[in-house]
mmCIF file of C-alpha atoms and ligand atoms in Angstrom:
data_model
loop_
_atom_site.group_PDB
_atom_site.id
_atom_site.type_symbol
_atom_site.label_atom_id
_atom_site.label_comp_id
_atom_site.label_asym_id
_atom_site.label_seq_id
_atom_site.Cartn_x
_atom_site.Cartn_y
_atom_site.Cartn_z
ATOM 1 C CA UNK A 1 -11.181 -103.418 -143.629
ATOM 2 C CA UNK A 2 -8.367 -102.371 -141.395
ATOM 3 C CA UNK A 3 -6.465 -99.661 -142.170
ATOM 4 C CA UNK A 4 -3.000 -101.869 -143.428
ATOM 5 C CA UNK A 5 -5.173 -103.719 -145.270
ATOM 6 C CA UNK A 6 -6.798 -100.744 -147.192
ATOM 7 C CA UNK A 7 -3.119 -99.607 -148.002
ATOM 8 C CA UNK A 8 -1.979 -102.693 -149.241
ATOM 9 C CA UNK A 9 -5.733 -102.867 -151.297
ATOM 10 C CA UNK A 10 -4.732 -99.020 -152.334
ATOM 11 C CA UNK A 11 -1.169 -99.761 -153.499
ATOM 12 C CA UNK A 12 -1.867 -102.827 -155.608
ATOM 13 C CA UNK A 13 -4.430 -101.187 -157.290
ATOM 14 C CA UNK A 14 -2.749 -98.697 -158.224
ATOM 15 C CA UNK A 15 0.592 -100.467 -159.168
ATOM 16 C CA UNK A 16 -1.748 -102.099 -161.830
ATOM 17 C CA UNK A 17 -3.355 -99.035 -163.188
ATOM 18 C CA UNK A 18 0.706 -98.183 -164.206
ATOM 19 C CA UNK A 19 1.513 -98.214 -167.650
ATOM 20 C CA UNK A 20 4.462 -100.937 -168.459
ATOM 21 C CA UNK A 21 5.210 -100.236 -171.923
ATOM 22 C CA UNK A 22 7.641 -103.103 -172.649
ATOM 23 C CA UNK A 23 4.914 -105.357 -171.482
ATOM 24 C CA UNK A 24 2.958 -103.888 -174.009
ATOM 25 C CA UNK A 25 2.525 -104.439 -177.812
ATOM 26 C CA UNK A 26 2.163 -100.577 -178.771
ATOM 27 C CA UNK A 27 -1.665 -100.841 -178.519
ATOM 28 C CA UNK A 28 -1.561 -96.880 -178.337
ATOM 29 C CA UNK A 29 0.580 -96.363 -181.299
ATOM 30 C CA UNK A 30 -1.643 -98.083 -183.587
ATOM 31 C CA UNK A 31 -5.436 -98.380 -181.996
ATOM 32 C CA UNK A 32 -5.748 -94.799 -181.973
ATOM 33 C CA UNK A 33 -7.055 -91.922 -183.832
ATOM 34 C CA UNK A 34 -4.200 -89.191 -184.140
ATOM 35 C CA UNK A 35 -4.694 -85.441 -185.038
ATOM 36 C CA UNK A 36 -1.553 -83.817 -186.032
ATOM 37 C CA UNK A 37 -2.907 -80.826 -184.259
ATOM 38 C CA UNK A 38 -3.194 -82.231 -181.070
ATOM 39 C CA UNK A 39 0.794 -83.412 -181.170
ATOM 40 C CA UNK A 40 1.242 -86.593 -182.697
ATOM 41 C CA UNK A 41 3.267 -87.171 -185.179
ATOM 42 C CA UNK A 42 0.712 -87.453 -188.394
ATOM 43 C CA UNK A 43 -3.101 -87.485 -188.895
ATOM 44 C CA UNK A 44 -3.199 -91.320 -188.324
ATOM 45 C CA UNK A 45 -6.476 -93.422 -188.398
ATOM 46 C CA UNK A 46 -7.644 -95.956 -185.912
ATOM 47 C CA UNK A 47 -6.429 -99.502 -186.719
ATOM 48 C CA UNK A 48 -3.153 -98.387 -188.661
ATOM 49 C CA UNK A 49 0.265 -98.215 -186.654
ATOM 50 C CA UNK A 50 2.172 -95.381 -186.321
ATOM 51 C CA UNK A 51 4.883 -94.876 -188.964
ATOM 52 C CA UNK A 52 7.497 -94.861 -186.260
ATOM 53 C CA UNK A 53 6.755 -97.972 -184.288
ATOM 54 C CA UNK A 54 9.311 -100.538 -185.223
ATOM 55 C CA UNK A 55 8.323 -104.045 -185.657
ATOM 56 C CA UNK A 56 9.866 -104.834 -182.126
ATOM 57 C CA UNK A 57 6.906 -102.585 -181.216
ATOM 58 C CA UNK A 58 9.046 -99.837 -179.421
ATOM 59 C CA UNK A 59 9.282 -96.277 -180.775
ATOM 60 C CA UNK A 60 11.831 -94.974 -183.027
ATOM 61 C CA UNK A 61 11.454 -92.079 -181.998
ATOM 62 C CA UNK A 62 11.187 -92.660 -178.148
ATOM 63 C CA UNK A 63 14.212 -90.397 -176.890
ATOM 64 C CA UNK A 64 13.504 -87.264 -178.589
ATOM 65 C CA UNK A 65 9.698 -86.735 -179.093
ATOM 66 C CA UNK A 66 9.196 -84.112 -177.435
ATOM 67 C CA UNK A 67 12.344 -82.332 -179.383
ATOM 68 C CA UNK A 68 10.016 -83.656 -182.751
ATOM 69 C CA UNK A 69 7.201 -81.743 -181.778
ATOM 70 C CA UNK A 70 5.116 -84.713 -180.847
ATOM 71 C CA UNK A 71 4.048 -83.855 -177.290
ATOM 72 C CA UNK A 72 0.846 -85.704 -177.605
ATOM 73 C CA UNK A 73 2.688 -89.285 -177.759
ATOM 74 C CA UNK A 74 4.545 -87.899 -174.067
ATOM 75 C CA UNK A 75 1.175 -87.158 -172.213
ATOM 76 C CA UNK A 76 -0.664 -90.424 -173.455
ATOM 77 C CA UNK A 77 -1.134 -92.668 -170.473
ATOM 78 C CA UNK A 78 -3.365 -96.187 -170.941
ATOM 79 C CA UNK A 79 -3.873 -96.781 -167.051
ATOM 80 C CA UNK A 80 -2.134 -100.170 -167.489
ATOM 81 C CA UNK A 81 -4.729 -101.133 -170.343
ATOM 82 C CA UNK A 82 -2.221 -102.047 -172.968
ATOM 83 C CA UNK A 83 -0.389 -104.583 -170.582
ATOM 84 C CA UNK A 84 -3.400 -105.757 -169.727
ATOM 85 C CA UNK A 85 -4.542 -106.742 -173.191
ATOM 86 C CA UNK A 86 -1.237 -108.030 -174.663
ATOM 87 C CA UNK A 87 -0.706 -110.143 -171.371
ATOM 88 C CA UNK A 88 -3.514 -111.059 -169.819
ATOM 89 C CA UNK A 89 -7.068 -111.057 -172.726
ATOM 90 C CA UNK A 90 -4.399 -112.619 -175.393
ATOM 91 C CA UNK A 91 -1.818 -114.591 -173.223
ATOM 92 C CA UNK A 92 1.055 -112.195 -175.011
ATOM 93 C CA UNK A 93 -0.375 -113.245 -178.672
ATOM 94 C CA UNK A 94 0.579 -110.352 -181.319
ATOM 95 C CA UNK A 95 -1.109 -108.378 -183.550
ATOM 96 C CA UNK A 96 1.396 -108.875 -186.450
ATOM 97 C CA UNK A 97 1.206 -112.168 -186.144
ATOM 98 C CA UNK A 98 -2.638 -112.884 -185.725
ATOM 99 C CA UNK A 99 -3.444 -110.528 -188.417
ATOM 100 C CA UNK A 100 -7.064 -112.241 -188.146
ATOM 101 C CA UNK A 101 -7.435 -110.957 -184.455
ATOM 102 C CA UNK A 102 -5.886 -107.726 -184.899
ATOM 103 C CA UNK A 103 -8.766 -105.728 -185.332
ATOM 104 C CA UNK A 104 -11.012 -107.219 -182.356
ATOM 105 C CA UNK A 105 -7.142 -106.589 -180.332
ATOM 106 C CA UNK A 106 -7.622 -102.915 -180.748
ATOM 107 C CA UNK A 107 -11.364 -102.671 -180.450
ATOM 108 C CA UNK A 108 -10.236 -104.745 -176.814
ATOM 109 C CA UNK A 109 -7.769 -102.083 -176.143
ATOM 110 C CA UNK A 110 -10.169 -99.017 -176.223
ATOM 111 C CA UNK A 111 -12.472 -100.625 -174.017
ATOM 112 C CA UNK A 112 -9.998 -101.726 -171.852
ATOM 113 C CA UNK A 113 -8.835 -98.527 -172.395
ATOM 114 C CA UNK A 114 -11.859 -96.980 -170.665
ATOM 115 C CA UNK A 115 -12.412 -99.579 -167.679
ATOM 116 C CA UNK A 116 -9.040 -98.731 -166.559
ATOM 117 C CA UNK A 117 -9.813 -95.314 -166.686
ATOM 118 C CA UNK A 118 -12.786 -96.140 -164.561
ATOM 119 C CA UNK A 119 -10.684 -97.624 -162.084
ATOM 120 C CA UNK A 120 -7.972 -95.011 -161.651
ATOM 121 C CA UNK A 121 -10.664 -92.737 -160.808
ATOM 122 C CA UNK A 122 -12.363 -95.452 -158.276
ATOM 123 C CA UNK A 123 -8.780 -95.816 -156.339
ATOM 124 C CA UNK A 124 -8.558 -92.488 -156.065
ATOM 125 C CA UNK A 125 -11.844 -91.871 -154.859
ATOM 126 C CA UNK A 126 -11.342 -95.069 -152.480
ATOM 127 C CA UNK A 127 -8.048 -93.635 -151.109
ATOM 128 C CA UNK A 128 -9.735 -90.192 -150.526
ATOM 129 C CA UNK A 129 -12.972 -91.409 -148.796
ATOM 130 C CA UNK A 130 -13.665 -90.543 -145.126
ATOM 131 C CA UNK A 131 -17.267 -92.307 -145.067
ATOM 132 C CA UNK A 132 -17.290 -96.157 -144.460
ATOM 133 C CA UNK A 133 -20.535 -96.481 -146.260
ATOM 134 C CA UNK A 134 -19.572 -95.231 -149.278
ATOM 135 C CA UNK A 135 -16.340 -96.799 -149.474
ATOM 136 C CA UNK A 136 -17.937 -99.496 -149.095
ATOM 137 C CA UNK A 137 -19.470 -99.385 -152.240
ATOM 138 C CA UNK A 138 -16.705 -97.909 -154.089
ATOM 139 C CA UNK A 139 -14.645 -101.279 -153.261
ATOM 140 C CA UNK A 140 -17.701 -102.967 -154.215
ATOM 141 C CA UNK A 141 -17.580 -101.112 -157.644
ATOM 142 C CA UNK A 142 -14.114 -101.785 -158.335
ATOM 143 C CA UNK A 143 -14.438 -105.191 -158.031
ATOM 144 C CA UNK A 144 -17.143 -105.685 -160.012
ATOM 145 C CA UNK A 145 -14.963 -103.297 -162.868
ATOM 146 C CA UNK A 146 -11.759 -105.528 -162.118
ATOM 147 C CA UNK A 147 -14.155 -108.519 -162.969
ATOM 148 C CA UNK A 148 -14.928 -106.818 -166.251
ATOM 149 C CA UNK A 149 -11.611 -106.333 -167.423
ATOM 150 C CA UNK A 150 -10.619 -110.142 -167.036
ATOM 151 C CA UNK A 151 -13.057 -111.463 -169.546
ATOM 152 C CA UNK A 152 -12.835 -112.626 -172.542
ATOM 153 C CA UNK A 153 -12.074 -110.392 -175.663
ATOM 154 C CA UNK A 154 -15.233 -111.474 -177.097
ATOM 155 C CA UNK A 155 -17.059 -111.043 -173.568
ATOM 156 C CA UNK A 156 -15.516 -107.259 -173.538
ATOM 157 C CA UNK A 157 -16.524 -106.587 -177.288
ATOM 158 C CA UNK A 158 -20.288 -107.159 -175.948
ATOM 159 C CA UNK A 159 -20.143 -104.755 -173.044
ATOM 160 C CA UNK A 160 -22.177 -101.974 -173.095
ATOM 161 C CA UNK A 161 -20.328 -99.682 -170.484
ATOM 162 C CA UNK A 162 -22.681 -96.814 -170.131
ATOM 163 C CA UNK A 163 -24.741 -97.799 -167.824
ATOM 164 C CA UNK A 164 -21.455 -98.977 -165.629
ATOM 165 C CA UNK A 165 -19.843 -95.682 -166.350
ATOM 166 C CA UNK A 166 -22.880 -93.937 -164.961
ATOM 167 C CA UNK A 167 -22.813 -95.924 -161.605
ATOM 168 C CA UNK A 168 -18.819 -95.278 -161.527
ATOM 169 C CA UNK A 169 -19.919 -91.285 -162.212
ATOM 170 C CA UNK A 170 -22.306 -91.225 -159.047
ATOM 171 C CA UNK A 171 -20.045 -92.610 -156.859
ATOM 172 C CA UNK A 172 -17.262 -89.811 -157.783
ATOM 173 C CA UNK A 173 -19.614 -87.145 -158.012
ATOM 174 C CA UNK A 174 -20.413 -87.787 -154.074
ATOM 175 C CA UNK A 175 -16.727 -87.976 -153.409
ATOM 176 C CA UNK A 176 -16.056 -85.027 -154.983
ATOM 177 C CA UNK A 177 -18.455 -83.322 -153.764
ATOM 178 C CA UNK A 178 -17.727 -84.634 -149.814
ATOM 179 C CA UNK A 179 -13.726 -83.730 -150.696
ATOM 180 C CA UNK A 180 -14.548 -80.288 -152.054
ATOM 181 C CA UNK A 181 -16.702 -79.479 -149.519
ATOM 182 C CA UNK A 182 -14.439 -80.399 -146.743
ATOM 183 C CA UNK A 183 -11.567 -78.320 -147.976
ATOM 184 C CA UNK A 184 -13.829 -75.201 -148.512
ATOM 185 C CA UNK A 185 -14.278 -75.774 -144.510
ATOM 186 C CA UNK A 186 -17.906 -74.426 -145.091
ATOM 187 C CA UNK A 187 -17.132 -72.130 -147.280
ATOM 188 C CA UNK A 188 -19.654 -71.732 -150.637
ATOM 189 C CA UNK A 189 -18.017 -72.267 -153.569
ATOM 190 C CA UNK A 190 -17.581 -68.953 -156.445
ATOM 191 C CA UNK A 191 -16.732 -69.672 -159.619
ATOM 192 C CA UNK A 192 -20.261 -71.260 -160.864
ATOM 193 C CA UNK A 193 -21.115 -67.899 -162.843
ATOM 194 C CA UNK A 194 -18.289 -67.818 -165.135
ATOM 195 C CA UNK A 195 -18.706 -68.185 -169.060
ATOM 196 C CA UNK A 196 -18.609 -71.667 -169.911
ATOM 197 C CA UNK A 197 -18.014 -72.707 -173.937
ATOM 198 C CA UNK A 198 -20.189 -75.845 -174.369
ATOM 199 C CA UNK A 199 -20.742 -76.137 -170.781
ATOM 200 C CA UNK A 200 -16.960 -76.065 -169.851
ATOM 201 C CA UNK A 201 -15.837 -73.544 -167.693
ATOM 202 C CA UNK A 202 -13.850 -71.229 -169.704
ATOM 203 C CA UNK A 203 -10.316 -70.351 -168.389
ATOM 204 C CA UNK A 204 -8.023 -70.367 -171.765
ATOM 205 C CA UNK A 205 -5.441 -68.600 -171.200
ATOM 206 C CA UNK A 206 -6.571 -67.134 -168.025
ATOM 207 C CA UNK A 207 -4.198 -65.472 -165.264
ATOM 208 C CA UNK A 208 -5.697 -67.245 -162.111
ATOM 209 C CA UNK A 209 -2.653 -66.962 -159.627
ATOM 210 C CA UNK A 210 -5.328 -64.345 -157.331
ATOM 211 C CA UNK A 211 -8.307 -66.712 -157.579
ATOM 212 C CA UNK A 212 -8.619 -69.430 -154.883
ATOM 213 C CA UNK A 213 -9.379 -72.433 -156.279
ATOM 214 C CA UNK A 214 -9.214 -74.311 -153.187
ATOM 215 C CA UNK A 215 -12.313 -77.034 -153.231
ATOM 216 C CA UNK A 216 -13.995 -75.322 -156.271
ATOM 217 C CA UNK A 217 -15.536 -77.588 -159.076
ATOM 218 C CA UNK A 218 -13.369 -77.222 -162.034
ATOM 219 C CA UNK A 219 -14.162 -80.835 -163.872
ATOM 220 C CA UNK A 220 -13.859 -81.173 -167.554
ATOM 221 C CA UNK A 221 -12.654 -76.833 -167.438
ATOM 222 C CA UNK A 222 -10.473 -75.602 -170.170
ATOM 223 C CA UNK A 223 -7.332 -74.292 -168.600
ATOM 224 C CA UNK A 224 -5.579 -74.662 -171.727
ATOM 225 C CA UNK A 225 -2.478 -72.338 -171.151
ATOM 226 C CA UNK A 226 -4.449 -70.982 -167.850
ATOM 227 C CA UNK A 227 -1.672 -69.217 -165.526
ATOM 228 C CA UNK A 228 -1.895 -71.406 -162.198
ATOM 229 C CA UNK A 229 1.814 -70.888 -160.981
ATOM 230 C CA UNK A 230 1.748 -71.271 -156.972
ATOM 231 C CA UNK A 231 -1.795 -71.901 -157.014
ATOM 232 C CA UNK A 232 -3.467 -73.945 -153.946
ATOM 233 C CA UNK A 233 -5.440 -76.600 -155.918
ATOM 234 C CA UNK A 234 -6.269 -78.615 -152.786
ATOM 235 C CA UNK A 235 -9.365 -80.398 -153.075
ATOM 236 C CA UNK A 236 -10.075 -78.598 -156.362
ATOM 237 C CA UNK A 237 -11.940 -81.503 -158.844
ATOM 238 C CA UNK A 238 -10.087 -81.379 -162.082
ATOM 239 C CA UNK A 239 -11.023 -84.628 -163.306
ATOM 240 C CA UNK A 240 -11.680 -83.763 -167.499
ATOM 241 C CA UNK A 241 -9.834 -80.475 -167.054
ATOM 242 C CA UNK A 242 -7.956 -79.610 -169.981
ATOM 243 C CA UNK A 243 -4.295 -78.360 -168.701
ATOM 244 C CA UNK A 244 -2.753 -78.423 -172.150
ATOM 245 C CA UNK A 245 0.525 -75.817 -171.738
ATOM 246 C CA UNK A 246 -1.594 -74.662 -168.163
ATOM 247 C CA UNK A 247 1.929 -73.490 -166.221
ATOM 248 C CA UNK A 248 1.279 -75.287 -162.858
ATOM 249 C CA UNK A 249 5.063 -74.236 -161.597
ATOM 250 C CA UNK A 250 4.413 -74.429 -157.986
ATOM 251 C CA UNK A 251 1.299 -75.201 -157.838
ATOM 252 C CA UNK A 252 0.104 -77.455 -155.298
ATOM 253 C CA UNK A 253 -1.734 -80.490 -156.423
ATOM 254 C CA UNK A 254 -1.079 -82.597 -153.334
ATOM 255 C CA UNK A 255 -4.803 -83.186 -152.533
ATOM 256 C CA UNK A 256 -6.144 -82.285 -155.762
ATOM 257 C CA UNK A 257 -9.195 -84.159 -156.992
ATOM 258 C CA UNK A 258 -9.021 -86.846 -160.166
ATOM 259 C CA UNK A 259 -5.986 -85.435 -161.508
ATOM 260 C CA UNK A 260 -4.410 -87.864 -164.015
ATOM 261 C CA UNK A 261 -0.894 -88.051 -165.311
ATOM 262 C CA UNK A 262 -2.391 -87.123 -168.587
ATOM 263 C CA UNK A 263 -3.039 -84.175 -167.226
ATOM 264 C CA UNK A 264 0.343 -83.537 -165.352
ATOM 265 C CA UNK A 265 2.376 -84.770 -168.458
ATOM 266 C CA UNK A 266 0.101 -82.056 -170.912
ATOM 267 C CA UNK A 267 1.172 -79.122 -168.552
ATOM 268 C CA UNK A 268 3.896 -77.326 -167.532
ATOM 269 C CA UNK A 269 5.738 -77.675 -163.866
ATOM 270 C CA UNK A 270 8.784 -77.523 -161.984
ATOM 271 C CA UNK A 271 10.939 -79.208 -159.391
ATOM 272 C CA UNK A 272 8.669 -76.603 -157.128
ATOM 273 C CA UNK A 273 5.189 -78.318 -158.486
ATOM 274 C CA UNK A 274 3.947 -80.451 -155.305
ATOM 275 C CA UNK A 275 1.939 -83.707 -157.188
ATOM 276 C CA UNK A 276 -0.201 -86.798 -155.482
ATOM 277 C CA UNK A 277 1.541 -89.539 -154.404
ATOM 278 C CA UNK A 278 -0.085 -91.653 -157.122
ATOM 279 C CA UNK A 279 1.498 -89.371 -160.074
ATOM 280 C CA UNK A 280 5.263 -89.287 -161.260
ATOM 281 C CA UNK A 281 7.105 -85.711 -162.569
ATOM 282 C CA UNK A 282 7.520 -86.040 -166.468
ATOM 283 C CA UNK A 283 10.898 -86.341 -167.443
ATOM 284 C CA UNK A 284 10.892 -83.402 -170.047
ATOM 285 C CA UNK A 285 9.720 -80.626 -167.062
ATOM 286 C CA UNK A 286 12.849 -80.754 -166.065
ATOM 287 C CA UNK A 287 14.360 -80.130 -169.342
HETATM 288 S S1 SF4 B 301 5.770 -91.509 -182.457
HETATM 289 FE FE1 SF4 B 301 6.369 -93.283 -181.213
HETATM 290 S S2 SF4 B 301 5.153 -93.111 -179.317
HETATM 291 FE FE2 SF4 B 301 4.213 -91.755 -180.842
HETATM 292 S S3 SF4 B 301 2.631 -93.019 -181.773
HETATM 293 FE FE3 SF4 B 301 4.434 -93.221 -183.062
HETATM 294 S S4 SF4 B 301 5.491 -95.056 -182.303
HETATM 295 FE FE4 SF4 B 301 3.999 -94.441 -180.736
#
C-alpha cells in the first residue's frame, strides 16, 4: 500500500469509528446497564430507556449533564456503533416503533458495540505500525471485523466473538509491545513490581508527576484520580486504564498507546493537555 493510500485507508476508518449521535436512535441511553455510582443519572437496567431521553430520542438533559452530576453519560463513546445499527443493520427502522425487534436492536447494539471497539483499537495499531508484515495482517484483521459488522442482526446475534477478540488481542499485544519498546530506546521497563489489586496495577490516587512513564505497560491500570499533570506518556499502553478524575493537565498523550476518548472524556485536562490526532478535547475541560 503506498503511503497516500494508507492515509486515506487510516482516515476513513477512523471517520467511521466517530460517534454521530443524531444519526443515532439513543441505543446508549436505553441498551445499557447504568449504576448511579458510576455517574449516570439512575440505577437503570439493560433494555429500559433512560428517563430523560425524549421520544425524538435526544436528551433532555443534553446541555447541562455534567452540571446534573451525570458525568458518566459525557465520557460514553459507542465508536460509531449506534449509527451503525440504526442506519445500516435496520435501514433507520426504530425501536419504538418495532416494539417486536426492540430487544434483538439492543442485543445488536452491544455487540456492535464491541466490534467497533475492536476496530478503534486495530486503526490505531495500523496507524502506529512500523513493520510491513504485521500491518499486513492488521489490515487483514480489520477487514475481516468490518465484514462482521455488516451482517445481518440475526447473523451478529450468532457470533461468538471470543475467539475474534483473542486474534484482535495478539495483534495489539505485538504492537504494543514493538511501540513501547521503541520509545524506551532500549531501555527495560520498571514499574512491573508494583502492587496490583486483581491484577491491575494499582495507582489510585497516586502522585506520579516524578515517575517516567515513557513506554511502560500500564493497560487496564487504575489511575483513578492518579496525579499525571505534565507527565510524558509517550508510547505508554493505556488501553483499559481507568483515568476516572486522573488530572492529565499537561500531560502529553501525543503518542500514547490505545487511549480512547472514553478515557480522555473520564479525566481531567487543560488547553495545555497535548492528545492524538484521532481524539477531540471534551467540551466541559474547558469549563
Ligand atoms: S441522561 Fe441523557 S445522555 Fe444520559 S442516558 Fe439519559 S438520555 Fe442518555
Amino acid at each position: 500500500m503506498t503511503y497516500e493510500n494508507t492515509i486515506k485507508y487510516d482516515k476513513e476508518l477512523h471517520k467511521n469509528l466517530k460517534i454521530h449521535c443524531e444519526k443515532c436512535l439513543g441505543f446508549c441511553c436505553v441498551a445499557l446497564y447504568f449504576s448511579a455510582s458510576e455517574g449516570f443519572p439512575t440505577d437503570k437496567d439493560a433494555g429500559k430507556p433512560c428517563i430523560n431521553l425524549q421520544p425524538d430520542f435526544k436528551c433532555a438533559v443534553h446541555k447541562n449533564l455534567r452540571q446534573k452530576g451525570l458525568k458518566g453519560c459525557t465520557a460514553y463513546d459507542c465508536f460509531g456503533a449506534g449509527q451503525k445499527v440504526a442506519q445500516v443493520t435496520y435501514g433507520g427502522q426504530d425501536w419504538i416503533k418495532n416494539t417486536e425487534t426492540s430487544k434483538q436492536m439492543f442485543d445488536v447494539f452491544l455487540i456492535m458495540r464491541q466490534l467497533h471497539e475492536m476496530l478503534w483499537y486495530l486503526a490505531e495499531a495500523f496507524r502506529m505500525q512500523y513493520d510491513e508484515t504485521i500491518q499486513e495482517k492488521i489490515r487483514d484483521m480489520i477487514d475481516e471485523t468490518v465484514r462482521l459488522t455488516n451482517l445481518d442482526a440475526d447473523s451478529l446475534i450468532k457470533l461468538d466473538l471470543v475467539v475474534h477478540r483473542h486474534n484482535v488481542n495478539k495483534l495489539l499485544l505485538k504492537t504494543s509491545e514493538l511501540a513501547r519498546g521503541k520509545a524506551r530506546g532500549g531501555k527495560k521497563a520498571t514499574l512491573k513490581h508494583r502492587k496490583t489489586i486483581a491484577g491491575r496495577l494499582n495507582f489510585i490516587g497516586a502522585d506520579l508527576r516524578k515517575v517516567n512513564l515513557i513506554g511502560e505497560d500500564l493497560s487496564g491500570a487504575l489511575l483513578i484520580a492518579a496525579n499525571l499533570r505534565d507527565v510524558d506518556l509517550s508510547g505508554t499502553d493505556l488501553i483499559g486504564a481507568d483515568l476516572r478524575d486522573a488530572d492529565i493537565s499537561g500531560a502529553n498523550l501525543t503518542n500514547s498507546i490505545f487511549i480512547t476518548q472514553v478515557q480522555i472524556n473520564a479525566a481531567k485536562g487543560n488547553s495545555n493537555t497535548r492528545l492524538p490526532i484521532s481524539l477531540v478535547r471534551p467540551a466541559h475541560w474547558d469549563k
